[in-house]
Amino acid sequence: MSLTPRLALMLTLPPLLWAGNAVVGRAVGAQVPPLLLNAMRWTLAFALLVLVAPRARALLQDLTPLWRRWGYFALSGLLGMGCYNALQYQALHSSTALNVTLIAASLPVWMLAVGAMIYRVWPTRRQLAGAALSLAGVALVISRGRLERLAEVQFVRGDLLMLLAVISWAFYSWLLARPPAHMRGDDRPDWDWSQLLMAQLVFGLAFGVASAGVEQAIGAAPVRWGWPLAAALAYVAIGPSLIAYRCWGLGVAQAGPTLAAFFGNLTPVFAALMSAALLGEWPAWFHGAAFALIAAGIAVSAPRRG
């Protein structure tokens, strides 16, 4: 499928919202434990989905179609909600923003690797070139225009957690694009986006609450309630959760997980701009250069019009 302006916007909005999620998650790190933050985020998103989406409520009234496909939704809920966000919030506690951003920028590489190993979808030269351009743009941002700084990076425990998060997201995206046979064709349930998200939430929230319970049992720090935390929870439950997952699911289904991964590289660029804005700094030359490189990577890897 060709890259239309509507599809490009659909794939750009999630990285923007997820960049805000990373900034907010780091900002409230001292106020709430990471796994509890993830559980509260998806609990609130679940409640909002029940309130605003009648078809999602209907799914909860008759769970038979969901239990018939429980394996698929349990795995997608675990990877996309139970693992990725929890690991990211943990990584922000124990790793630097530079390291986390650098590791997150490797998503296109993992997308290509998962596609080749599991689905036998081999990357083209255009996709490899696009990955190189996009990664170069991200490297320019995180090094602030001084690429020699990348050689000074020292990896810690949080870096491994973020690497696991990125790998889980690669598998999650491929599950969206290449669902099993019982999720395709005539046997596919006639569900809209809210029902598909709810089906993942049923299992993803269960994993999130269970991990938060373990975190509390081993002695996590108490929650420091206040308006900043309440505002942060509202944002992460609505923007990076409901809106971003809706757009990402539609975008991946139309464009494919490989092309979508290149748009994911916009996240660290947006995060750098947001951090600069919060610090009162104007964007530097390398921000514009990075945008150009990432846009070039998207353009190079996008399918040509027929």
Short mmCIF file of C-alpha atoms in Angstrom, two decimals:
data_model
loop_
_atom_site.label_atom_id
_atom_site.label_comp_id
_atom_site.label_asym_id
_atom_site.label_seq_id
_atom_site.Cartn_x
_atom_site.Cartn_y
_atom_site.Cartn_z
CA MET A 1 0.00 0.00 0.00
CA SER A 2 1.30 3.49 -0.87
CA LEU A 3 2.01 6.03 1.85
CA THR A 4 -0.83 8.55 1.75
CA PRO A 5 -0.93 11.76 3.84
CA ARG A 6 -3.69 10.26 6.00
CA LEU A 7 -1.67 7.11 6.65
CA ALA A 8 1.46 9.17 7.38
CA LEU A 9 -0.49 11.23 9.95
CA MET A 10 -1.93 8.06 11.49
CA LEU A 11 1.59 6.66 11.95
CA THR A 12 3.08 9.97 13.17
CA LEU A 13 0.59 10.64 15.97
CA PRO A 14 1.50 7.58 18.09
CA PRO A 15 5.24 8.45 18.24
CA LEU A 16 4.31 11.98 19.30
CA LEU A 17 2.06 10.70 22.09
CA TRP A 18 4.55 8.02 23.13
CA ALA A 19 7.30 10.63 23.34
CA GLY A 20 5.10 12.48 25.80
CA ASN A 21 4.61 9.21 27.66
CA ALA A 22 8.37 8.82 28.11
CA VAL A 23 8.76 12.41 29.30
CA VAL A 24 5.83 12.12 31.71
CA GLY A 25 6.94 8.70 32.94
CA ARG A 26 10.34 10.07 33.82
CA ALA A 27 8.84 13.18 35.43
CA VAL A 28 6.67 11.18 37.85
CA GLY A 29 9.25 8.48 38.51
CA ALA A 30 9.75 9.65 42.09
CA GLN A 31 6.00 9.73 42.77
CA VAL A 32 4.88 6.24 41.74
CA PRO A 33 6.62 2.85 41.25
CA PRO A 34 6.98 1.90 37.56
CA LEU A 35 4.88 -1.28 37.50
CA LEU A 36 2.12 0.37 39.52
CA LEU A 37 2.14 3.28 37.08
CA ASN A 38 1.65 0.84 34.22
CA ALA A 39 -1.21 -0.92 36.04
CA MET A 40 -2.96 2.36 36.90
CA ARG A 41 -2.54 3.59 33.34
CA TRP A 42 -4.29 0.60 31.81
CA THR A 43 -6.92 0.40 34.55
CA LEU A 44 -7.95 3.97 33.77
CA ALA A 45 -7.81 3.28 30.02
CA PHE A 46 -10.04 0.24 30.55
CA ALA A 47 -12.59 2.33 32.47
CA LEU A 48 -12.58 5.06 29.82
CA LEU A 49 -13.04 2.52 27.03
CA VAL A 50 -16.05 1.05 28.83
CA LEU A 51 -17.55 4.55 29.17
CA VAL A 52 -17.03 5.80 25.61
CA ALA A 53 -17.27 2.64 23.48
CA PRO A 54 -20.63 0.79 23.53
CA ARG A 55 -19.30 -2.11 21.43
CA ALA A 56 -16.45 -2.65 23.88
CA ARG A 57 -19.01 -2.87 26.69
CA ALA A 58 -20.97 -5.38 24.62
CA LEU A 59 -17.86 -7.56 24.32
CA LEU A 60 -17.63 -7.76 28.11
CA GLN A 61 -21.25 -8.93 28.29
CA ASP A 62 -20.52 -11.94 26.07
CA LEU A 63 -16.93 -13.16 26.36
CA THR A 64 -17.45 -16.35 24.36
CA PRO A 65 -15.83 -15.04 21.13
CA LEU A 66 -12.91 -13.76 23.19
CA TRP A 67 -12.26 -17.05 24.98
CA ARG A 68 -12.25 -18.86 21.63
CA ARG A 69 -9.23 -16.77 20.67
CA TRP A 70 -7.75 -16.30 24.11
CA GLY A 71 -4.24 -17.38 23.08
CA TYR A 72 -3.84 -14.62 20.50
CA PHE A 73 -5.20 -11.88 22.74
CA ALA A 74 -3.32 -13.09 25.80
CA LEU A 75 -0.05 -12.93 23.86
CA SER A 76 -0.76 -9.55 22.26
CA GLY A 77 -1.95 -8.13 25.59
CA LEU A 78 1.16 -9.44 27.33
CA LEU A 79 3.58 -8.05 24.72
CA GLY A 80 1.89 -4.73 23.96
CA MET A 81 0.61 -3.72 27.40
CA GLY A 82 1.89 -6.05 30.07
CA CYS A 83 5.54 -5.98 28.93
CA TYR A 84 6.47 -2.99 26.81
CA ASN A 85 5.21 -0.15 28.99
CA ALA A 86 6.15 -1.79 32.27
CA LEU A 87 9.68 -2.42 31.04
CA GLN A 88 9.94 1.12 29.67
CA TYR A 89 8.86 2.70 32.97
CA GLN A 90 11.35 0.49 34.81
CA ALA A 91 14.10 1.44 32.38
CA LEU A 92 13.46 5.15 32.99
CA HIS A 93 14.12 4.52 36.68
CA SER A 94 17.50 2.87 36.26
CA SER A 95 18.90 4.11 32.95
CA THR A 96 19.68 7.44 31.37
CA ALA A 97 17.41 9.06 28.81
CA LEU A 98 20.28 8.88 26.29
CA ASN A 99 20.61 5.11 26.62
CA VAL A 100 16.85 4.43 26.57
CA THR A 101 16.40 6.56 23.46
CA LEU A 102 19.31 4.90 21.70
CA ILE A 103 17.96 1.41 22.37
CA ALA A 104 14.40 2.37 21.38
CA ALA A 105 15.79 3.63 18.07
CA SER A 106 16.77 0.06 17.18
CA LEU A 107 13.10 -0.89 16.65
CA PRO A 108 13.29 -1.03 12.80
CA VAL A 109 16.18 -3.47 13.06
CA TRP A 110 14.18 -5.76 15.35
CA MET A 111 11.14 -5.43 13.13
CA LEU A 112 13.18 -6.61 10.16
CA ALA A 113 14.73 -9.41 12.24
CA VAL A 114 11.41 -10.70 13.58
CA GLY A 115 9.87 -10.53 10.10
CA ALA A 116 12.72 -12.54 8.62
CA MET A 117 13.04 -15.16 11.38
CA ILE A 118 9.38 -15.79 12.22
CA TYR A 119 7.39 -14.74 9.16
CA ARG A 120 10.01 -15.27 6.42
CA VAL A 121 9.57 -11.69 5.23
CA TRP A 122 13.04 -10.74 4.01
CA PRO A 123 14.05 -7.05 4.09
CA THR A 124 14.66 -5.31 0.81
CA ARG A 125 17.60 -3.07 0.04
CA ARG A 126 15.29 -0.08 0.28
CA GLN A 127 14.19 -1.09 3.77
CA LEU A 128 17.77 -1.61 4.91
CA ALA A 129 18.73 1.80 3.49
CA GLY A 130 15.72 3.38 5.18
CA ALA A 131 16.68 1.80 8.50
CA ALA A 132 20.21 3.19 8.19
CA LEU A 133 18.95 6.72 7.43
CA SER A 134 16.43 6.69 10.27
CA LEU A 135 18.93 5.38 12.81
CA ALA A 136 21.42 8.02 11.69
CA GLY A 137 18.81 10.71 12.39
CA VAL A 138 18.10 9.35 15.86
CA ALA A 139 21.83 9.07 16.61
CA LEU A 140 22.22 12.73 15.62
CA VAL A 141 19.59 13.78 18.15
CA ILE A 142 20.76 11.72 21.10
CA SER A 143 24.37 12.80 20.53
CA ARG A 144 23.26 16.44 20.13
CA GLY A 145 25.19 16.73 16.89
CA ARG A 146 28.37 15.15 18.28
CA LEU A 147 28.40 11.55 17.12
CA GLU A 148 31.57 10.80 19.07
CA ARG A 149 29.44 10.88 22.25
CA LEU A 150 27.88 7.57 21.22
CA ALA A 151 31.17 5.83 21.95
CA GLU A 152 30.95 7.04 25.56
CA VAL A 153 27.67 5.24 26.32
CA GLN A 154 27.89 2.77 29.22
CA PHE A 155 25.11 0.20 29.46
CA VAL A 156 23.35 -0.57 32.76
CA ARG A 157 20.46 -2.77 33.94
CA GLY A 158 17.83 -0.40 32.58
CA ASP A 159 19.28 -0.72 29.10
CA LEU A 160 18.59 -4.46 29.08
CA LEU A 161 15.03 -3.80 30.22
CA MET A 162 14.51 -1.34 27.36
CA LEU A 163 15.99 -3.80 24.88
CA LEU A 164 13.50 -6.43 26.03
CA ALA A 165 10.73 -3.83 25.71
CA VAL A 166 11.66 -3.03 22.11
CA ILE A 167 11.81 -6.70 21.16
CA SER A 168 8.40 -7.31 22.72
CA TRP A 169 6.98 -4.37 20.73
CA ALA A 170 8.40 -5.77 17.50
CA PHE A 171 6.61 -9.08 18.10
CA TYR A 172 3.42 -7.23 19.08
CA SER A 173 3.40 -5.20 15.87
CA TRP A 174 3.88 -8.29 13.74
CA LEU A 175 1.00 -9.97 15.57
CA LEU A 176 -1.22 -7.07 14.54
CA ALA A 177 -0.15 -7.29 10.91
CA ARG A 178 0.01 -11.09 10.63
CA PRO A 179 -2.66 -12.53 12.96
CA PRO A 180 -3.16 -16.31 13.06
CA ALA A 181 -5.65 -18.06 10.79
CA HIS A 182 -8.53 -17.87 13.26
CA MET A 183 -8.25 -14.06 13.20
CA ARG A 184 -8.43 -13.86 9.41
CA GLY A 185 -11.00 -14.55 6.72
CA ASP A 186 -14.56 -15.63 7.42
CA ASP A 187 -13.78 -16.72 10.99
CA ARG A 188 -12.54 -13.25 11.96
CA PRO A 189 -14.89 -11.64 14.50
CA ASP A 190 -16.73 -8.56 13.26
CA TRP A 191 -15.18 -6.27 15.87
CA ASP A 192 -14.34 -2.59 15.65
CA TRP A 193 -11.17 -1.03 17.06
CA SER A 194 -12.62 -0.63 20.56
CA GLN A 195 -13.47 -4.32 20.82
CA LEU A 196 -10.06 -5.39 19.56
CA LEU A 197 -8.37 -3.06 22.06
CA MET A 198 -10.66 -4.28 24.85
CA ALA A 199 -9.83 -7.89 24.01
CA GLN A 200 -6.13 -7.09 24.46
CA LEU A 201 -6.83 -5.04 27.57
CA VAL A 202 -8.61 -7.90 29.32
CA PHE A 203 -5.37 -9.88 29.34
CA GLY A 204 -2.87 -7.01 29.29
CA LEU A 205 -4.44 -5.44 32.37
CA ALA A 206 -4.39 -8.77 34.17
CA PHE A 207 -0.64 -9.07 33.54
CA GLY A 208 -0.10 -5.44 34.54
CA VAL A 209 -2.01 -5.72 37.82
CA ALA A 210 -0.27 -9.00 38.69
CA SER A 211 3.21 -7.51 38.13
CA ALA A 212 2.28 -4.41 40.16
CA GLY A 213 1.12 -6.70 42.97
CA VAL A 214 4.48 -8.45 43.00
CA GLU A 215 6.21 -5.07 43.00
CA GLN A 216 4.23 -3.96 46.04
CA ALA A 217 4.80 -7.26 47.82
CA ILE A 218 8.59 -6.91 47.61
CA GLY A 219 8.49 -3.41 49.10
CA ALA A 220 7.98 -0.70 46.50
CA ALA A 221 8.01 2.95 47.53
CA PRO A 222 4.62 4.48 48.47
CA VAL A 223 2.67 6.56 45.97
CA ARG A 224 2.93 10.33 46.40
CA TRP A 225 -0.50 11.54 45.30
CA GLY A 226 -1.06 15.04 43.97
CA TRP A 227 -2.33 16.99 40.98
CA PRO A 228 0.84 16.39 38.92
CA LEU A 229 0.42 12.61 39.23
CA ALA A 230 -3.32 12.82 38.52
CA ALA A 231 -2.66 14.87 35.37
CA ALA A 232 0.05 12.44 34.30
CA LEU A 233 -2.29 9.47 34.72
CA ALA A 234 -5.00 11.19 32.67
CA TYR A 235 -2.52 11.85 29.87
CA VAL A 236 -0.96 8.38 29.72
CA ALA A 237 -4.38 6.69 29.85
CA ILE A 238 -5.92 8.76 27.03
CA GLY A 239 -3.13 9.85 24.67
CA PRO A 240 -0.44 7.12 24.59
CA SER A 241 -3.00 4.41 25.36
CA LEU A 242 -6.39 4.81 23.67
CA ILE A 243 -5.56 7.28 20.90
CA ALA A 244 -2.06 6.01 20.08
CA TYR A 245 -2.99 2.32 20.14
CA ARG A 246 -6.00 3.01 17.92
CA CYS A 247 -3.90 4.84 15.34
CA TRP A 248 -0.99 2.39 15.56
CA GLY A 249 -3.23 -0.62 15.09
CA LEU A 250 -4.86 0.88 12.00
CA GLY A 251 -1.54 2.14 10.64
CA VAL A 252 0.28 -1.17 11.06
CA ALA A 253 -2.60 -3.07 9.47
CA GLN A 254 -2.51 -0.80 6.40
CA ALA A 255 1.21 -0.07 6.03
CA GLY A 256 2.75 -3.21 7.53
CA PRO A 257 4.97 -3.43 10.61
CA THR A 258 8.25 -2.73 8.80
CA LEU A 259 7.24 0.66 7.40
CA ALA A 260 5.49 1.55 10.67
CA ALA A 261 8.74 0.92 12.55
CA PHE A 262 10.43 3.76 10.67
CA PHE A 263 7.75 6.15 11.92
CA GLY A 264 8.46 4.82 15.40
CA ASN A 265 11.89 6.41 15.07
CA LEU A 266 10.19 9.79 15.34
CA THR A 267 9.59 9.12 19.05
CA PRO A 268 13.08 10.06 20.31
CA VAL A 269 13.08 13.14 18.09
CA PHE A 270 9.77 14.29 19.54
CA ALA A 271 11.04 13.44 23.02
CA ALA A 272 14.14 15.57 22.49
CA LEU A 273 12.00 18.51 21.36
CA MET A 274 9.66 18.13 24.34
CA SER A 275 12.55 17.95 26.77
CA ALA A 276 14.09 21.02 25.19
CA ALA A 277 10.80 22.88 25.47
CA LEU A 278 10.46 22.00 29.15
CA LEU A 279 13.99 23.29 29.74
CA GLY A 280 13.27 26.48 27.82
CA GLU A 281 15.77 25.68 25.06
CA TRP A 282 15.21 26.31 21.35
CA PRO A 283 15.70 23.40 18.94
CA ALA A 284 19.24 23.19 17.58
CA TRP A 285 20.40 22.53 14.03
CA PHE A 286 20.68 18.80 14.60
CA HIS A 287 16.96 18.50 15.41
CA GLY A 288 16.11 19.71 11.90
CA ALA A 289 18.79 17.50 10.38
CA ALA A 290 17.46 14.50 12.27
CA PHE A 291 13.93 15.13 11.04
CA ALA A 292 15.28 15.26 7.48
CA LEU A 293 17.17 11.96 7.87
CA ILE A 294 14.20 10.16 9.45
CA ALA A 295 11.82 11.53 6.81
CA ALA A 296 14.28 10.34 4.14
CA GLY A 297 14.33 6.90 5.73
CA ILE A 298 10.54 6.74 5.65
CA ALA A 299 10.45 7.93 2.03
CA VAL A 300 13.11 5.41 0.94
CA SER A 301 11.45 2.47 2.64
CA ALA A 302 7.87 3.33 1.62
CA PRO A 303 6.35 1.24 -1.19
CA ARG A 304 6.19 2.93 -4.56
CA ARG A 305 2.87 3.75 -6.16
CA GLY A 306 1.91 1.18 -8.72
#
